[in-house]
Short mmCIF file of C-alpha atoms and ligand atoms in Angstrom, two decimals:
data_model
loop_
_atom_site.label_atom_id
_atom_site.label_comp_id
_atom_site.label_asym_id
_atom_site.label_seq_id
_atom_site.Cartn_x
_atom_site.Cartn_y
_atom_site.Cartn_z
CA MET A 1 0.00 0.00 0.00
CA SER A 2 1.57 3.29 -1.04
CA VAL A 3 2.07 5.94 1.63
CA ASP A 4 0.28 8.66 -0.34
CA ARG A 5 -2.73 6.46 -1.02
CA PRO A 6 -5.74 8.51 -2.17
CA ARG A 7 -8.74 8.79 0.12
CA PRO A 8 -10.87 5.70 -0.59
CA LEU A 9 -14.25 5.88 -2.30
CA VAL A 10 -17.01 3.28 -2.25
CA ALA A 11 -19.61 3.98 -4.93
CA GLY A 12 -22.90 2.14 -5.33
CA ASN A 13 -24.29 1.49 -8.80
CA TRP A 14 -27.98 0.81 -8.35
CA LYS A 15 -28.44 0.09 -12.06
CA MET A 16 -32.18 -0.09 -12.98
CA ASN A 17 -33.32 -0.71 -9.42
CA GLY A 18 -35.11 1.48 -6.91
CA LEU A 19 -38.22 3.61 -6.52
CA LYS A 20 -38.90 6.84 -4.61
CA ALA A 21 -39.44 4.74 -1.48
CA SER A 22 -35.80 3.60 -1.77
CA THR A 23 -34.70 6.84 -0.10
CA LYS A 24 -35.28 4.64 2.96
CA VAL A 25 -32.12 2.72 2.05
CA LEU A 26 -30.24 6.00 1.70
CA ALA A 27 -31.45 6.99 5.18
CA GLU A 28 -30.21 3.66 6.54
CA ILE A 29 -26.80 4.21 4.97
CA GLN A 30 -26.67 7.74 6.37
CA ALA A 31 -27.67 6.56 9.86
CA ASP A 32 -24.63 4.28 10.09
CA TYR A 33 -22.16 6.49 8.19
CA GLY A 34 -20.69 7.96 11.34
CA PRO A 35 -17.28 9.52 11.98
CA GLY A 36 -15.69 6.08 12.36
CA LEU A 37 -16.45 5.57 8.69
CA TRP A 38 -16.53 8.98 7.03
CA ARG A 39 -13.10 9.81 8.40
CA HIS A 40 -11.76 6.94 6.31
CA VAL A 41 -13.91 6.56 3.22
CA ASP A 42 -16.14 8.59 0.88
CA LEU A 43 -19.52 7.18 -0.19
CA VAL A 44 -21.41 7.88 -3.39
CA VAL A 45 -24.77 6.36 -4.35
CA CYS A 46 -25.78 6.29 -8.01
CA PRO A 47 -29.54 5.66 -8.36
CA PRO A 48 -31.44 5.51 -11.67
CA ALA A 49 -31.85 8.92 -13.36
CA PRO A 50 -35.45 9.64 -12.23
CA LEU A 51 -34.34 9.31 -8.61
CA THR A 52 -31.32 11.62 -8.83
CA ALA A 53 -33.03 14.75 -7.52
CA ILE A 54 -34.98 13.05 -4.75
CA PHE A 55 -31.84 11.21 -3.58
CA ALA A 56 -29.78 14.39 -3.75
CA LEU A 57 -32.37 16.22 -1.67
CA ALA A 58 -32.44 13.36 0.82
CA ALA A 59 -28.64 13.50 1.02
CA VAL A 60 -28.43 17.24 1.75
CA GLY A 61 -26.52 17.77 4.98
CA THR A 62 -25.03 14.28 4.86
CA ARG A 63 -21.59 13.33 3.60
CA ILE A 64 -23.00 11.01 0.96
CA GLY A 65 -22.53 12.02 -2.69
CA ILE A 66 -25.07 11.24 -5.38
CA GLY A 67 -24.14 10.18 -8.90
CA GLY A 68 -25.68 9.39 -12.26
CA GLN A 69 -25.12 6.17 -14.17
CA ASP A 70 -24.60 7.73 -17.60
CA CYS A 71 -24.88 11.07 -19.38
CA HIS A 72 -25.11 12.35 -22.92
CA ALA A 73 -22.17 14.17 -24.47
CA LYS A 74 -24.32 17.18 -25.42
CA GLU A 75 -25.68 19.76 -23.00
CA SER A 76 -29.24 19.71 -24.39
CA GLY A 77 -31.16 19.11 -27.58
CA ALA A 78 -33.12 16.56 -29.59
CA TYR A 79 -31.80 13.40 -27.93
CA THR A 80 -34.93 11.62 -26.80
CA GLY A 81 -34.54 9.60 -23.65
CA ASN A 82 -31.11 10.96 -22.74
CA VAL A 83 -29.90 12.91 -19.74
CA SER A 84 -27.14 15.52 -19.91
CA ALA A 85 -24.35 16.06 -17.42
CA GLU A 86 -25.77 19.53 -16.77
CA MET A 87 -29.13 17.96 -15.85
CA LEU A 88 -27.42 15.63 -13.39
CA VAL A 89 -25.68 18.60 -11.77
CA ASP A 90 -28.97 20.49 -11.67
CA ALA A 91 -30.53 17.50 -9.90
CA GLY A 92 -27.75 17.55 -7.30
CA ALA A 93 -25.33 14.91 -8.58
CA THR A 94 -21.58 15.22 -8.08
CA HIS A 95 -20.47 12.08 -9.93
CA VAL A 96 -21.41 10.06 -12.99
CA ILE A 97 -20.52 6.50 -13.93
CA LEU A 98 -19.41 6.29 -17.57
CA GLY A 99 -18.54 3.40 -19.86
CA HIS A 100 -19.98 0.74 -17.57
CA SER A 101 -19.74 -2.63 -19.34
CA GLU A 102 -23.55 -2.80 -19.50
CA ARG A 103 -23.53 0.48 -21.44
CA ARG A 104 -20.74 -0.79 -23.66
CA GLN A 105 -22.52 -4.14 -24.18
CA TYR A 106 -26.20 -3.17 -24.48
CA HIS A 107 -25.84 0.33 -25.94
CA GLY A 108 -22.79 -0.23 -28.12
CA GLU A 109 -20.75 2.47 -26.41
CA LYS A 110 -17.20 2.71 -27.66
CA ASP A 111 -14.20 4.34 -26.02
CA ALA A 112 -14.70 7.52 -28.09
CA ASP A 113 -18.29 7.78 -26.80
CA VAL A 114 -17.12 7.34 -23.22
CA ARG A 115 -14.48 10.00 -23.74
CA ALA A 116 -17.02 12.47 -25.15
CA LYS A 117 -19.30 11.81 -22.18
CA ALA A 118 -16.41 12.27 -19.76
CA GLU A 119 -15.64 15.60 -21.43
CA ALA A 120 -19.28 16.57 -20.94
CA ALA A 121 -19.12 15.50 -17.30
CA HIS A 122 -16.04 17.67 -16.75
CA ARG A 123 -17.62 20.61 -18.56
CA ALA A 124 -20.58 20.36 -16.18
CA GLY A 125 -18.40 19.97 -13.08
CA LEU A 126 -19.03 16.26 -12.43
CA THR A 127 -16.46 13.68 -11.42
CA ALA A 128 -16.46 10.93 -14.05
CA ILE A 129 -16.15 7.36 -12.82
CA VAL A 130 -14.82 5.75 -15.98
CA CYS A 131 -15.18 1.96 -16.15
CA VAL A 132 -12.80 -0.36 -17.95
CA GLY A 133 -12.45 -4.13 -17.91
CA GLU A 134 -11.94 -7.25 -19.97
CA THR A 135 -14.39 -9.98 -20.95
CA ARG A 136 -13.80 -13.61 -19.98
CA GLU A 137 -12.62 -14.41 -23.53
CA GLU A 138 -10.15 -11.55 -23.46
CA ARG A 139 -8.79 -12.69 -20.09
CA GLU A 140 -8.46 -16.28 -21.26
CA ALA A 141 -6.63 -15.06 -24.36
CA GLY A 142 -4.13 -13.20 -22.16
CA LYS A 143 -5.33 -9.82 -23.42
CA THR A 144 -6.46 -8.27 -20.13
CA LEU A 145 -3.77 -5.60 -19.85
CA SER A 146 -3.85 -4.63 -23.51
CA VAL A 147 -7.66 -4.35 -23.45
CA VAL A 148 -7.71 -2.24 -20.28
CA ARG A 149 -4.88 0.00 -21.51
CA LYS A 150 -6.62 0.58 -24.84
CA GLN A 151 -9.90 1.45 -23.08
CA LEU A 152 -8.06 3.89 -20.82
CA ARG A 153 -6.26 5.55 -23.73
CA GLY A 154 -9.51 5.93 -25.63
CA SER A 155 -11.82 6.93 -22.80
CA ILE A 156 -9.93 9.44 -20.64
CA PRO A 157 -10.14 13.06 -21.81
CA GLU A 158 -7.30 15.55 -21.70
CA GLY A 159 -7.44 17.79 -18.67
CA SER A 160 -8.50 14.96 -16.35
CA THR A 161 -7.35 15.32 -12.77
CA SER A 162 -7.72 13.47 -9.49
CA GLU A 163 -10.63 15.83 -8.76
CA ASN A 164 -12.69 15.05 -11.84
CA LEU A 165 -11.68 11.49 -12.66
CA VAL A 166 -12.03 8.13 -10.95
CA ILE A 167 -11.16 4.89 -12.74
CA ALA A 168 -13.13 1.70 -12.03
CA TYR A 169 -11.55 -1.57 -13.08
CA GLU A 170 -14.45 -3.98 -13.53
CA PRO A 171 -13.72 -7.33 -15.18
CA VAL A 172 -16.90 -7.95 -17.18
CA TRP A 173 -16.97 -11.62 -16.14
CA ALA A 174 -16.95 -10.64 -12.45
CA ILE A 175 -19.96 -8.30 -12.61
CA GLY A 176 -23.01 -9.82 -10.97
CA THR A 177 -21.58 -13.34 -11.19
CA GLY A 178 -20.14 -13.88 -7.71
CA LEU A 179 -16.76 -14.47 -9.36
CA THR A 180 -13.76 -12.30 -8.53
CA PRO A 181 -10.20 -12.19 -9.81
CA THR A 182 -7.44 -13.17 -7.40
CA ALA A 183 -5.84 -10.41 -5.38
CA GLY A 184 -2.76 -10.90 -7.53
CA ASP A 185 -4.71 -10.40 -10.74
CA VAL A 186 -6.33 -7.24 -9.37
CA ALA A 187 -2.93 -5.96 -8.25
CA GLU A 188 -1.47 -6.50 -11.72
CA VAL A 189 -4.23 -4.60 -13.51
CA HIS A 190 -4.36 -1.74 -10.98
CA ALA A 191 -0.58 -1.35 -11.19
CA ALA A 192 -0.84 -1.12 -14.98
CA ILE A 193 -3.59 1.50 -14.69
CA ARG A 194 -1.49 3.48 -12.20
CA ASP A 195 1.42 3.29 -14.58
CA ASP A 196 -0.67 4.55 -17.52
CA LEU A 197 -2.09 7.40 -15.45
CA LYS A 198 1.31 9.08 -15.65
CA ARG A 199 0.79 9.69 -19.34
CA LEU A 200 -2.96 10.32 -19.03
CA VAL A 201 -3.05 12.84 -16.18
CA GLY A 202 0.61 13.69 -15.59
CA LYS A 203 3.13 12.76 -12.95
CA ALA A 204 1.77 15.17 -10.31
CA GLU A 205 -1.71 13.61 -10.45
CA GLN A 206 -0.77 10.01 -11.24
CA ASN A 207 -0.84 8.74 -7.68
CA LYS A 208 -3.82 10.83 -6.59
CA VAL A 209 -6.43 9.44 -9.00
CA ARG A 210 -8.61 6.85 -7.32
CA ILE A 211 -8.73 3.44 -8.95
CA LEU A 212 -11.73 1.42 -7.80
CA TYR A 213 -12.20 -2.31 -8.17
CA GLY A 214 -15.68 -3.51 -9.15
CA GLY A 215 -17.18 -6.94 -9.70
CA SER A 216 -19.02 -9.02 -7.06
CA VAL A 217 -17.64 -7.04 -4.12
CA LYS A 218 -19.43 -7.93 -0.89
CA PRO A 219 -18.64 -7.50 2.80
CA SER A 220 -17.00 -10.94 2.97
CA ASN A 221 -14.42 -10.24 0.24
CA ALA A 222 -14.04 -6.47 0.61
CA GLY A 223 -11.25 -6.72 3.17
CA GLU A 224 -9.02 -8.76 0.89
CA LEU A 225 -9.81 -6.81 -2.29
CA MET A 226 -9.53 -3.35 -0.72
CA ALA A 227 -6.13 -4.23 0.76
CA VAL A 228 -4.63 -4.80 -2.70
CA PRO A 229 -2.06 -2.13 -3.62
CA ASN A 230 -3.54 0.62 -5.83
CA VAL A 231 -7.12 -0.36 -4.97
CA ASP A 232 -8.62 2.89 -3.69
CA GLY A 233 -12.15 1.71 -3.14
CA ALA A 234 -14.95 -0.17 -4.84
CA LEU A 235 -17.69 0.25 -7.40
CA VAL A 236 -20.47 -1.94 -6.06
CA GLY A 237 -23.54 -3.20 -7.89
CA GLY A 238 -25.86 -5.69 -6.19
CA ALA A 239 -24.52 -5.25 -2.66
CA SER A 240 -25.06 -1.48 -2.79
CA LEU A 241 -28.84 -1.98 -2.73
CA VAL A 242 -28.72 -3.19 0.86
CA ALA A 243 -27.50 -0.62 3.39
CA VAL A 244 -25.86 -3.13 5.71
CA ASP A 245 -23.92 -4.72 2.83
CA PHE A 246 -22.85 -1.40 1.30
CA LEU A 247 -21.64 -0.19 4.69
CA GLY A 248 -20.04 -3.57 5.35
CA ILE A 249 -17.90 -3.02 2.26
CA ALA A 250 -17.03 0.55 3.31
CA ARG A 251 -15.98 -0.82 6.71
CA ALA A 252 -13.04 -2.52 5.03
CA TYR A 253 -11.50 0.95 5.43
CA SER A 254 -12.35 1.55 9.05
CA LYS A 255 -10.09 -1.21 10.36
C1 PEP B 1 -21.33 -3.10 -11.28
O1 PEP B 1 -22.38 -3.24 -11.90
O2 PEP B 1 -20.65 -2.09 -11.43
C2 PEP B 1 -20.93 -4.16 -10.36
C3 PEP B 1 -19.72 -4.15 -9.89
O3 PEP B 1 -21.90 -5.10 -10.04
P1 PEP B 1 -21.79 -6.25 -8.91
O4 PEP B 1 -21.17 -5.63 -7.69
O5 PEP B 1 -23.21 -6.67 -8.69
O6 PEP B 1 -20.93 -7.33 -9.48
#
């Protein structure tokens, strides 16, 4: 673990789950996010777009950040069904997840799209949580590092800093499957990302950008995964829907 390790972040990706009544879960998270935790770790919850404003209002006065799960590259216009980064900010969001594998897989998003969206996020003042990760086939073919490096090169805009960029390494085969890479595999990929950050954000920012691990993180494996060098937190899907599990993961940092 490096001495100048960035402050950890645990972000919850609620995907297409949750209704207005789910602010109850946010209240449960808030109730147990006391000084013993917030001194050590930041929390961000990313609900579906229609819940952004209500969650942001519910989070006022707490230390919990609210994020979107995607944004359009344009500020406004004839883009039916889309949400702009400016709209997320207006609703109270501080972060946005971009390039999640489900967006890449089901919506055909390419690195250039992710980059344009990250530029939009920065223009609007959001921190972009940019996701990268290999498929099972790519891992089995020994292409993990080249795939992740190519995604990083293509997806990270110029002008990114540790303030407006978070990287999430999420092996596609580990998302929602209960499977996780070994600590050694995670360490190898995170070290490669850290290495590439020198060219992407410059030497002064290289070690400050947070690199999250995501893929079947739960309270029982968080301790081991969060202790891996260059793992600065987690992007959590399923387990983030349950307050006790989300906080259980964050507690990996309170020990
Ligand atoms: C995710 O969707 O970003 C994710 C990591 O999901 P899960 O934790 O459910 O594997």
